[in-house]
CSV table of C-alpha atoms in Angstrom, one decimal:
chain,number,residue,atom,x,y,z
G,1,MET,CA,6.0,98.4,-30.4
G,2,ARG,CA,3.6,95.5,-29.9
G,3,PRO,CA,0.5,95.2,-32.1
G,4,THR,CA,-2.8,95.7,-30.3
G,5,HIS,CA,-4.7,93.4,-32.7
G,6,TRP,CA,-3.8,90.2,-34.5
G,7,ARG,CA,-4.3,90.0,-38.3
G,8,ARG,CA,-7.0,87.5,-39.5
G,9,SER,CA,-4.2,85.5,-41.3
G,10,THR,CA,-2.3,85.2,-38.1
G,11,HIS,CA,-5.3,83.8,-36.3
G,12,VAL,CA,-5.8,81.2,-39.0
G,13,ALA,CA,-2.1,80.2,-38.9
G,14,ILE,CA,-2.2,79.9,-35.1
G,15,GLY,CA,-5.4,77.8,-35.2
G,16,VAL,CA,-4.0,75.4,-37.8
G,17,THR,CA,-0.8,75.0,-35.7
G,18,VAL,CA,-2.7,74.3,-32.5
G,19,LEU,CA,-4.9,71.7,-34.3
G,20,LEU,CA,-1.9,69.9,-35.7
G,21,VAL,CA,-0.3,69.8,-32.2
G,22,VAL,CA,-3.5,68.4,-30.7
G,23,VAL,CA,-3.8,65.7,-33.4
G,24,ALA,CA,-0.2,64.8,-32.8
G,25,LEU,CA,-0.7,64.5,-29.1
G,26,LEU,CA,-3.8,62.3,-29.5
G,27,THR,CA,-2.0,60.1,-32.0
G,28,TRP,CA,0.9,59.7,-29.5
G,29,MET,CA,-1.4,58.8,-26.7
G,30,VAL,CA,-3.2,56.2,-28.7
G,31,VAL,CA,0.1,54.5,-29.7
G,32,LEU,CA,1.3,54.5,-26.1
G,33,THR,CA,-2.0,53.1,-24.8
G,34,GLU,CA,-2.0,50.3,-27.4
G,35,SER,CA,1.6,49.5,-26.5
G,36,GLY,CA,0.7,49.4,-22.8
G,37,ARG,CA,2.8,52.5,-21.8
G,38,GLY,CA,0.5,55.4,-21.9
G,39,PRO,CA,-1.3,57.2,-19.1
G,40,GLY,CA,-4.0,55.0,-17.5
G,41,ALA,CA,-2.9,52.0,-19.5
G,42,GLN,CA,-2.9,48.6,-17.9
G,43,ALA,CA,0.2,46.6,-18.4
G,44,ALA,CA,-0.2,43.5,-20.4
G,45,PRO,CA,-0.4,40.4,-18.2
G,46,PRO,CA,2.8,38.4,-17.9
G,47,PRO,CA,2.9,35.0,-19.6
G,48,ALA,CA,1.4,32.2,-17.5
G,49,ALA,CA,3.9,30.5,-15.3
G,50,VAL,CA,4.5,26.8,-16.1
G,51,ALA,CA,5.6,24.5,-13.4
G,52,GLY,CA,5.7,20.8,-12.9
G,53,PRO,CA,3.4,19.3,-10.2
G,54,GLY,CA,4.8,19.1,-6.7
G,55,VAL,CA,4.2,15.4,-6.5
G,56,VAL,CA,5.2,13.4,-9.5
G,57,PRO,CA,3.6,9.9,-9.6
G,58,VAL,CA,5.9,7.0,-10.1
G,59,SER,CA,5.6,5.1,-13.4
G,60,ASP,CA,4.1,1.7,-13.5
G,61,SER,CA,6.4,0.9,-16.4
G,62,ALA,CA,9.6,1.7,-14.5
G,63,PRO,CA,11.8,-1.5,-14.7
G,64,ALA,CA,12.2,-3.5,-11.5
G,65,PRO,CA,15.7,-4.4,-10.3
G,66,THR,CA,16.9,-7.9,-11.0
G,67,ALA,CA,17.7,-10.2,-8.0
G,68,ALA,CA,21.2,-10.6,-9.3
G,69,GLY,CA,21.7,-6.9,-9.8
G,70,LEU,CA,20.4,-6.0,-6.4
G,71,ALA,CA,22.5,-8.6,-4.6
G,72,ALA,CA,25.6,-7.3,-6.3
G,73,ALA,CA,24.9,-3.7,-5.4
G,74,LEU,CA,24.3,-4.6,-1.8
G,75,THR,CA,27.6,-6.6,-1.4
G,76,ALA,CA,29.7,-3.7,-0.2
G,77,ALA,CA,27.2,-2.3,2.4
G,78,LEU,CA,26.5,-5.8,3.7
G,79,ALA,CA,30.2,-6.3,4.4
G,80,ASP,CA,30.2,-3.8,7.3
G,81,PRO,CA,31.0,-5.9,10.5
G,82,ASP,CA,29.0,-3.5,12.7
G,83,LEU,CA,25.8,-4.7,11.1
G,84,GLY,CA,26.1,-7.8,13.4
G,85,PHE,CA,23.5,-10.4,12.5
G,86,LEU,CA,21.3,-8.9,9.8
G,87,GLY,CA,18.0,-10.1,8.6
G,88,GLY,CA,16.7,-8.4,5.5
G,89,ARG,CA,14.1,-8.5,2.7
G,90,VAL,CA,13.4,-6.3,-0.4
G,91,THR,CA,10.3,-6.6,-2.4
G,92,ASP,CA,8.9,-5.0,-5.6
G,93,ALA,CA,6.0,-3.0,-4.2
G,94,ALA,CA,3.7,-3.4,-7.2
G,95,THR,CA,4.0,-7.1,-7.8
G,96,ALA,CA,5.1,-8.4,-4.3
G,97,THR,CA,8.0,-10.2,-6.0
G,98,GLU,CA,10.8,-10.9,-3.6
G,99,LEU,CA,14.1,-9.3,-5.0
G,100,TRP,CA,16.5,-10.1,-2.1
G,101,ALA,CA,16.4,-11.8,1.2
G,102,GLN,CA,18.7,-12.8,4.0
G,103,HIS,CA,17.7,-14.6,7.2
G,104,ASP,CA,14.2,-13.4,6.4
G,105,ASP,CA,12.4,-16.2,8.3
G,106,ILE,CA,14.4,-15.9,11.5
G,107,PRO,CA,12.6,-14.2,14.4
G,108,MET,CA,14.7,-11.2,15.6
G,109,LEU,CA,14.4,-8.4,18.1
G,110,PRO,CA,12.5,-5.7,16.1
G,111,ALA,CA,12.7,-2.7,18.5
G,112,SER,CA,10.2,0.0,17.4
G,113,THR,CA,9.6,-1.4,13.9
G,114,ASN,CA,7.0,-3.4,15.9
G,115,LYS,CA,4.9,-0.2,15.7
G,116,VAL,CA,4.4,-0.9,12.0
G,117,LEU,CA,2.2,-3.9,12.9
G,118,THR,CA,0.3,-1.9,15.5
G,119,ALA,CA,-0.4,1.0,13.1
G,120,ALA,CA,-1.4,-1.4,10.3
G,121,ALA,CA,-3.8,-3.3,12.5
G,122,ALA,CA,-5.4,0.0,13.6
G,123,LEU,CA,-5.9,1.1,10.0
G,124,LEU,CA,-7.5,-2.2,9.1
G,125,SER,CA,-9.8,-2.5,12.0
G,126,LEU,CA,-10.7,1.0,13.3
G,127,ASP,CA,-12.3,4.1,11.9
G,128,ARG,CA,-9.6,6.6,11.0
G,129,GLU,CA,-11.8,9.4,12.6
G,130,ALA,CA,-12.3,7.4,15.9
G,131,ARG,CA,-11.9,9.4,19.1
G,132,LEU,CA,-11.5,8.3,22.7
G,133,THR,CA,-13.7,9.8,25.4
G,134,THR,CA,-12.7,10.7,28.9
G,135,ARG,CA,-15.6,11.4,31.2
G,136,VAL,CA,-16.4,12.8,34.7
G,137,VAL,CA,-19.5,11.5,36.5
G,138,ALA,CA,-21.1,12.1,39.8
G,139,ASP,CA,-21.2,9.3,42.4
G,140,ASP,CA,-24.7,10.0,43.9
G,141,ARG,CA,-24.1,7.3,46.5
G,142,ASP,CA,-21.2,9.4,47.9
G,143,PRO,CA,-22.3,13.1,47.7
G,144,GLY,CA,-19.5,15.4,46.6
G,145,ALA,CA,-17.5,12.7,45.0
G,146,VAL,CA,-16.8,12.9,41.2
G,147,VAL,CA,-15.1,10.2,39.2
G,148,LEU,CA,-12.7,10.6,36.4
G,149,ILE,CA,-13.3,7.6,34.0
G,150,GLY,CA,-10.5,6.7,31.7
G,151,GLY,CA,-11.4,5.8,28.1
G,152,GLY,CA,-7.9,4.9,27.0
G,153,ASP,CA,-6.7,8.3,26.0
G,154,PRO,CA,-3.1,8.6,27.3
G,155,VAL,CA,-2.5,12.2,26.1
G,156,LEU,CA,-5.2,14.0,27.9
G,157,SER,CA,-3.4,17.2,28.8
G,158,ALA,CA,-3.0,19.0,32.1
G,159,ALA,CA,-1.9,22.2,30.2
G,160,GLY,CA,-4.1,25.2,31.0
G,161,PRO,CA,-6.2,27.1,28.5
G,162,GLY,CA,-4.0,28.7,25.9
G,163,GLN,CA,-0.9,26.7,26.9
G,164,ASP,CA,0.9,24.5,24.4
G,165,THR,CA,0.5,20.8,24.6
G,166,TRP,CA,3.1,18.2,23.5
G,167,TYR,CA,0.5,16.2,21.6
G,168,ALA,CA,-1.5,17.9,18.8
G,169,GLY,CA,-5.2,18.1,19.3
G,170,ALA,CA,-5.1,16.7,22.9
G,171,ALA,CA,-8.2,17.0,25.1
G,172,ARG,CA,-7.7,19.0,28.2
G,173,ILE,CA,-8.4,18.6,31.9
G,174,SER,CA,-9.3,22.3,32.1
G,175,ASP,CA,-12.3,21.7,29.8
G,176,LEU,CA,-13.5,18.9,32.0
G,177,ALA,CA,-13.2,21.1,35.0
G,178,ASP,CA,-15.2,23.9,33.3
G,179,GLN,CA,-18.0,21.4,32.5
G,180,VAL,CA,-18.1,20.1,36.1
G,181,ARG,CA,-18.3,23.7,37.5
G,182,VAL,CA,-21.5,24.5,35.4
G,183,SER,CA,-23.1,21.1,36.1
G,184,GLY,CA,-24.7,22.1,39.4
G,185,VAL,CA,-22.6,19.7,41.4
G,186,THR,CA,-20.2,21.0,44.1
G,187,PRO,CA,-17.4,18.5,44.1
G,188,THR,CA,-15.4,17.8,47.3
G,189,ARG,CA,-13.1,15.0,46.2
G,190,VAL,CA,-12.0,13.1,43.0
G,191,ARG,CA,-11.8,9.4,42.3
G,192,VAL,CA,-10.1,7.8,39.2
G,193,ASP,CA,-11.7,4.8,37.4
G,194,VAL,CA,-9.0,2.9,35.5
G,195,GLY,CA,-11.2,-0.2,34.9
G,196,ALA,CA,-11.2,0.0,31.1
G,197,PHE,CA,-7.7,-1.6,31.0
G,198,SER,CA,-6.8,-4.9,32.6
G,199,GLY,CA,-3.6,-6.8,33.5
G,200,PRO,CA,-0.2,-5.5,34.3
G,201,THR,CA,0.7,-1.9,33.7
G,202,MET,CA,4.3,-2.8,32.6
G,203,ALA,CA,5.1,-5.4,30.0
G,204,PRO,CA,7.5,-8.3,30.3
G,205,GLY,CA,11.0,-7.3,29.1
G,206,TRP,CA,10.5,-3.6,30.1
G,207,ASP,CA,13.2,-2.0,32.2
G,208,PRO,CA,11.7,0.2,34.9
G,209,LEU,CA,14.7,2.5,34.5
G,210,ASP,CA,13.1,3.5,31.1
G,211,ILE,CA,10.5,5.4,33.0
G,212,ASP,CA,13.1,7.9,34.2
G,213,GLY,CA,14.7,7.7,30.8
G,214,GLY,CA,11.4,9.0,29.3
G,215,ASP,CA,10.7,6.0,27.1
G,216,ILE,CA,7.7,4.6,28.9
G,217,ALA,CA,5.2,4.9,31.7
G,218,PRO,CA,2.9,2.4,33.3
G,219,ILE,CA,0.0,1.9,30.9
G,220,GLU,CA,-3.3,3.0,32.5
G,221,ALA,CA,-6.7,3.8,31.1
G,222,VAL,CA,-6.3,7.5,31.9
G,223,MET,CA,-3.1,9.5,31.9
G,224,VAL,CA,-2.0,13.1,31.4
G,225,ASP,CA,0.5,14.0,28.7
G,226,ALA,CA,1.3,10.2,28.2
G,227,GLY,CA,2.9,10.3,31.7
G,228,ARG,CA,5.3,13.1,30.8
G,229,ILE,CA,6.3,15.0,33.9
G,230,GLN,CA,7.5,18.0,31.8
G,231,PRO,CA,5.1,17.9,28.9
G,232,THR,CA,6.9,20.3,26.6
G,233,THR,CA,10.4,18.9,27.2
G,234,VAL,CA,11.7,16.5,24.6
G,235,GLU,CA,13.4,14.1,26.9
G,236,SER,CA,11.0,14.4,29.8
G,237,LYS,CA,10.9,11.8,32.5
G,238,ARG,CA,7.7,9.8,32.8
G,239,SER,CA,5.5,9.3,35.9
G,240,THR,CA,5.2,6.1,37.8
G,241,THR,CA,1.6,7.0,38.8
G,242,PRO,CA,0.0,8.4,35.6
G,243,ALA,CA,-3.7,7.7,36.5
G,244,LEU,CA,-3.3,9.4,39.9
G,245,ASP,CA,-1.6,12.3,38.2
G,246,ALA,CA,-4.7,12.7,36.0
G,247,GLY,CA,-7.0,12.7,39.0
G,248,ARG,CA,-4.7,15.2,40.8
G,249,ALA,CA,-4.7,17.5,37.8
G,250,LEU,CA,-8.6,17.5,37.8
G,251,ALA,CA,-8.7,18.1,41.5
G,252,ALA,CA,-6.3,21.1,41.2
G,253,ALA,CA,-8.4,22.5,38.3
G,254,LEU,CA,-11.5,22.2,40.6
G,255,GLY,CA,-9.7,23.9,43.5
G,256,LEU,CA,-9.6,20.7,45.5
G,257,ASP,CA,-6.8,19.0,47.5
G,258,PRO,CA,-4.8,16.9,44.9
G,259,ALA,CA,-3.4,14.7,47.8
G,260,ALA,CA,-6.9,13.4,48.5
G,261,VAL,CA,-7.4,11.7,45.1
G,262,THR,CA,-8.0,8.0,45.1
G,263,VAL,CA,-8.5,5.1,42.6
G,264,GLY,CA,-11.9,3.4,42.5
G,265,ALA,CA,-14.7,2.4,40.1
G,266,ALA,CA,-17.6,4.6,39.2
G,267,PRO,CA,-21.1,3.3,39.8
G,268,ALA,CA,-23.0,1.8,36.9
G,269,GLY,CA,-25.1,4.4,35.1
G,270,ALA,CA,-23.6,7.3,36.9
G,271,ARG,CA,-24.7,10.8,35.9
G,272,GLN,CA,-22.3,12.4,33.5
G,273,LEU,CA,-21.0,15.9,34.4
G,274,GLY,CA,-18.5,16.4,31.6
G,275,ALA,CA,-16.7,14.7,28.7
G,276,VAL,CA,-13.8,15.5,26.3
G,277,GLU,CA,-12.6,13.7,23.2
G,278,SER,CA,-9.1,12.9,21.9
G,279,ALA,CA,-7.8,13.8,18.5
G,280,PRO,CA,-8.9,11.4,15.7
G,281,LEU,CA,-7.1,8.1,15.3
G,282,ILE,CA,-5.2,9.1,12.1
G,283,LEU,CA,-3.6,12.1,13.8
G,284,ARG,CA,-2.7,10.0,16.8
G,285,LEU,CA,-1.1,7.4,14.6
G,286,ARG,CA,0.9,10.0,12.8
G,287,GLN,CA,2.3,11.3,16.1
G,288,MET,CA,2.9,7.8,17.4
G,289,MET,CA,4.9,6.8,14.3
G,290,ALA,CA,6.8,10.1,13.9
G,291,ALA,CA,8.0,10.2,17.5
G,292,SER,CA,8.0,6.5,18.0
G,293,ASP,CA,5.9,7.0,21.1
G,294,ASN,CA,5.7,3.8,23.1
G,295,VAL,CA,2.8,4.9,25.4
G,296,MET,CA,0.6,5.9,22.4
G,297,ALA,CA,1.4,2.6,20.7
G,298,GLU,CA,0.3,0.5,23.6
G,299,CYS,CA,-2.9,2.4,24.0
G,300,ILE,CA,-3.7,2.2,20.3
G,301,ALA,CA,-3.2,-1.6,20.4
G,302,ARG,CA,-5.8,-1.7,23.2
G,303,GLU,CA,-8.2,0.1,20.9
G,304,VAL,CA,-7.6,-2.7,18.4
G,305,ALA,CA,-8.2,-5.2,21.2
G,306,ALA,CA,-11.5,-3.5,22.2
G,307,ALA,CA,-12.8,-3.6,18.6
G,308,ALA,CA,-12.0,-7.4,18.5
G,309,ASN,CA,-13.6,-8.0,21.9
G,310,HIS,CA,-10.2,-8.9,23.4
G,311,PRO,CA,-9.2,-7.6,26.9
G,312,GLN,CA,-7.5,-4.2,26.8
G,313,SER,CA,-4.2,-5.5,28.1
G,314,PHE,CA,-0.7,-6.2,26.7
G,315,THR,CA,-1.7,-9.7,25.8
G,316,GLY,CA,-5.1,-8.7,24.4
G,317,GLY,CA,-3.5,-6.0,22.3
G,318,VAL,CA,-0.8,-8.3,20.8
G,319,GLU,CA,-3.3,-11.1,20.1
G,320,ALA,CA,-5.7,-8.7,18.4
G,321,VAL,CA,-3.0,-7.0,16.3
G,322,LEU,CA,-1.7,-10.3,15.0
G,323,ALA,CA,-5.1,-11.7,14.3
G,324,VAL,CA,-6.1,-8.6,12.3
G,325,LEU,CA,-2.9,-8.9,10.2
G,326,HIS,CA,-3.4,-12.7,9.7
G,327,THR,CA,-6.9,-12.1,8.5
G,328,ALA,CA,-5.6,-9.6,6.0
G,329,GLY,CA,-3.4,-12.3,4.5
G,330,ILE,CA,-0.1,-11.1,6.1
G,331,ASP,CA,2.4,-13.9,7.1
G,332,THR,CA,2.9,-13.5,10.8
G,333,ALA,CA,4.7,-16.9,11.3
G,334,GLY,CA,7.4,-16.7,13.9
G,335,SER,CA,6.0,-13.6,15.6
G,336,VAL,CA,6.4,-13.7,19.4
G,337,LEU,CA,5.3,-10.4,20.9
G,338,VAL,CA,4.6,-9.3,24.5
G,339,ASP,CA,4.0,-5.6,23.7
G,340,SER,CA,2.8,-3.5,20.8
G,341,SER,CA,5.6,-0.8,20.9
G,342,GLY,CA,8.7,-2.9,20.5
G,343,LEU,CA,10.3,-1.8,23.7
G,344,SER,CA,10.4,-5.3,25.2
G,345,LEU,CA,13.5,-7.3,24.9
G,346,ASP,CA,11.3,-10.4,24.6
G,347,ASP,CA,9.7,-9.4,21.3
G,348,ARG,CA,10.6,-11.3,18.2
G,349,LEU,CA,9.6,-10.7,14.5
G,350,THR,CA,10.8,-11.8,11.1
G,351,VAL,CA,11.7,-9.3,8.4
G,352,ARG,CA,9.3,-11.3,6.2
G,353,THR,CA,6.4,-10.2,8.4
G,354,LEU,CA,7.6,-6.6,8.5
G,355,ASP,CA,8.2,-6.3,4.8
G,356,GLY,CA,4.9,-8.1,4.2
G,357,VAL,CA,3.0,-5.3,6.0
G,358,VAL,CA,4.7,-2.5,4.2
G,359,GLN,CA,4.3,-4.3,0.8
G,360,ARG,CA,0.5,-4.6,1.4
G,361,ALA,CA,0.4,-0.9,2.1
G,362,ALA,CA,2.4,0.1,-1.0
G,363,GLY,CA,0.9,-2.5,-3.4
G,364,PRO,CA,-2.5,-2.6,-5.0
G,365,GLY,CA,-4.0,-5.2,-2.8
G,366,GLU,CA,-5.1,-3.5,0.4
G,367,PRO,CA,-6.2,0.2,0.0
G,368,ARG,CA,-7.1,0.5,3.7
G,369,LEU,CA,-3.4,0.2,4.5
G,370,ARG,CA,-2.2,2.9,2.0
G,371,PRO,CA,-2.2,5.7,4.7
G,372,LEU,CA,0.5,3.7,6.5
G,373,LEU,CA,3.0,5.0,3.9
G,374,ASP,CA,2.2,8.6,4.9
G,375,LEU,CA,2.8,7.7,8.6
G,376,LEU,CA,6.4,6.7,7.9
G,377,PRO,CA,9.1,9.2,8.7
G,378,VAL,CA,10.9,10.7,5.7
G,379,ALA,CA,14.7,10.2,5.4
G,380,GLY,CA,16.5,13.4,6.2
G,381,GLY,CA,13.1,15.2,6.7
G,382,SER,CA,10.8,14.1,9.5
G,383,GLY,CA,10.3,12.2,12.7
G,384,THR,CA,13.0,9.8,13.8
G,385,LEU,CA,14.7,10.0,10.4
G,386,SER,CA,15.0,13.8,10.4
G,387,ASP,CA,18.7,13.7,11.4
G,388,ARG,CA,19.6,10.6,9.3
G,389,PHE,CA,20.5,10.1,5.7
G,390,LEU,CA,22.3,13.5,5.6
G,391,ASP,CA,25.9,12.5,4.9
G,392,PRO,CA,26.8,13.7,1.4
G,393,ASP,CA,29.6,11.1,1.1
G,394,ALA,CA,27.5,8.1,2.2
G,395,ASP,CA,23.7,8.0,2.2
G,396,ARG,CA,22.5,11.6,1.3
G,397,ASN,CA,21.1,10.3,-2.0
G,398,ALA,CA,18.3,8.6,-0.2
G,399,ALA,CA,17.1,11.7,1.6
G,400,GLY,CA,13.5,12.5,0.6
G,401,TRP,CA,13.2,9.3,-1.5
G,402,LEU,CA,13.0,6.8,1.4
G,403,ARG,CA,10.4,6.5,4.2
G,404,ALA,CA,10.8,4.1,7.1
G,405,LYS,CA,9.9,3.3,10.7
G,406,THR,CA,13.0,3.1,12.8
G,407,GLY,CA,13.9,0.8,15.6
G,408,SER,CA,16.7,1.3,18.1
G,409,LEU,CA,17.7,-0.6,21.2
G,410,THR,CA,21.1,-1.5,22.6
G,411,ALA,CA,23.0,-3.4,19.8
G,412,THR,CA,19.8,-3.4,17.8
G,413,ASN,CA,18.9,-1.3,14.8
G,414,ALA,CA,16.0,-1.7,12.4
G,415,LEU,CA,14.3,-0.1,9.4
G,416,ALA,CA,11.1,-1.0,7.6
G,417,GLY,CA,9.7,1.1,4.8
G,418,VAL,CA,9.5,2.1,1.2
G,419,VAL,CA,12.0,3.6,-1.3
G,420,THR,CA,11.9,4.7,-4.9
G,421,ASP,CA,15.0,3.5,-6.7
G,422,ARG,CA,17.0,5.5,-9.3
G,423,ARG,CA,14.9,4.2,-12.2
G,424,GLY,CA,11.6,5.1,-10.5
G,425,ARG,CA,10.6,1.7,-9.2
G,426,VAL,CA,9.0,1.5,-5.8
G,427,LEU,CA,10.6,-1.1,-3.4
G,428,THR,CA,9.6,-2.1,0.1
G,429,PHE,CA,12.1,-3.4,2.6
G,430,ALA,CA,12.7,-4.5,6.1
G,431,LEU,CA,16.1,-4.7,7.8
G,432,ILE,CA,16.8,-5.8,11.4
G,433,SER,CA,20.3,-5.9,12.8
G,434,ASN,CA,20.9,-7.6,16.1
G,435,ASP,CA,24.2,-7.8,18.0
G,436,ALA,CA,25.2,-4.7,16.1
G,437,GLY,CA,28.5,-2.8,16.6
G,438,PRO,CA,29.0,0.8,17.6
G,439,THR,CA,28.3,2.2,14.1
G,440,GLY,CA,25.5,-0.2,13.5
G,441,ARG,CA,23.0,2.6,12.8
G,442,THR,CA,25.0,4.2,10.0
G,443,ALA,CA,25.7,0.7,8.7
G,444,ILE,CA,22.1,-0.2,8.3
G,445,ASP,CA,21.3,3.2,6.8
G,446,ALA,CA,24.0,2.5,4.2
G,447,VAL,CA,22.2,-0.7,3.2
G,448,ALA,CA,18.9,1.1,2.9
G,449,ALA,CA,20.5,4.0,0.9
G,450,THR,CA,21.9,1.5,-1.6
G,451,LEU,CA,18.3,0.6,-2.6
G,452,ARG,CA,17.8,4.2,-3.7
G,453,SER,CA,21.0,4.5,-5.7
G,454,CYS,CA,20.7,1.1,-7.3
G,455,GLY,CA,19.3,0.8,-10.8
G,456,CYS,CA,20.3,-2.8,-10.6
G,457,GLY,CA,19.1,-4.0,-13.9
G,458,SER,CA,21.5,-6.8,-14.3
């Protein structure tokens, strides 16, 4: 039989037991909380991660190779018969000390390493944020006529709003058309003014077949997509009438007959209806160097020419580029150039001049040229070097450590750039191979890769 009432002693005993249980529970919770495991407890923060910087600066005290050590290291690579006739020069970046040279004063066909000179002259003479303006004006003498005035921007794009363009940051024809539509003028026809550029549109030593090959287009003061017929196709053919193409693109965007577009000058002081600006110079230089774009190189050289009050032509561009470099103290002796892209078979440069430009960029003497190093493709990583220096049995050791502008024409291969050697010393180099054999490209890469693997102390 169950009791109907608890004894007083039983109440006391139960109360003491409950109190002890509560105290024990509270003590347990305090211990867990302090250890970070109890209810509502916040876990102790993990120890701070420690990582080295992503970019490690080179040491000024790293030992430079000796001339004898470098010459010995290069012997095997230089023995490859497919190098043909090789001119080369290697310089210590910090001190400008020549470490190795071969035929360095003989003018040779440079191919696209010529673009190193063009980019350097632009950095020395132009604002890195400089933009090119393409305008549309009204011809009030000829009611209904609007004139597209080229300002030297070859990559104005015909892509519609929201469509991809081949060139980053490119201005668009569609934006010009929108501005014309809200200007109050009702256009009936389009004219194209190409008067900013002068002289021939094709350089001596250019092969017209290279237009269909996608390497070049006639250089005119206004173009669309640098003359590319299929703007987002890597190997697109180029147009033989790039200025007219630009006018036709504007006419089509305005709902006019593209076939009625003509070429002709705008009247002085004409009323502006619209204007668009290119990407800044530094972005255009990066694209030009990464893709080795010949059209962009020729137009950038004309910007250098305009800044120096030279005609915006092939001759004016070459003269201005060489004059800027000479004024900066770079030896340009032996340079015979007819274009600023290196496509011409009539161009001649020495590796002394090429290496001299890169050394001035990498050394302490000319900070305005330092951005040139960032414009050079990375071995095994970017631009025209993205698929080179990847052979693990040959030149893979240079991947990521070497940056260079490439040059390639039939039987011609060239590299001009900068490399950090195995002991952490920065070297500049220029290599030009003319009359090269079928494996000449891999042969010249092997020479450059040796500069990375060589400690070459003695």
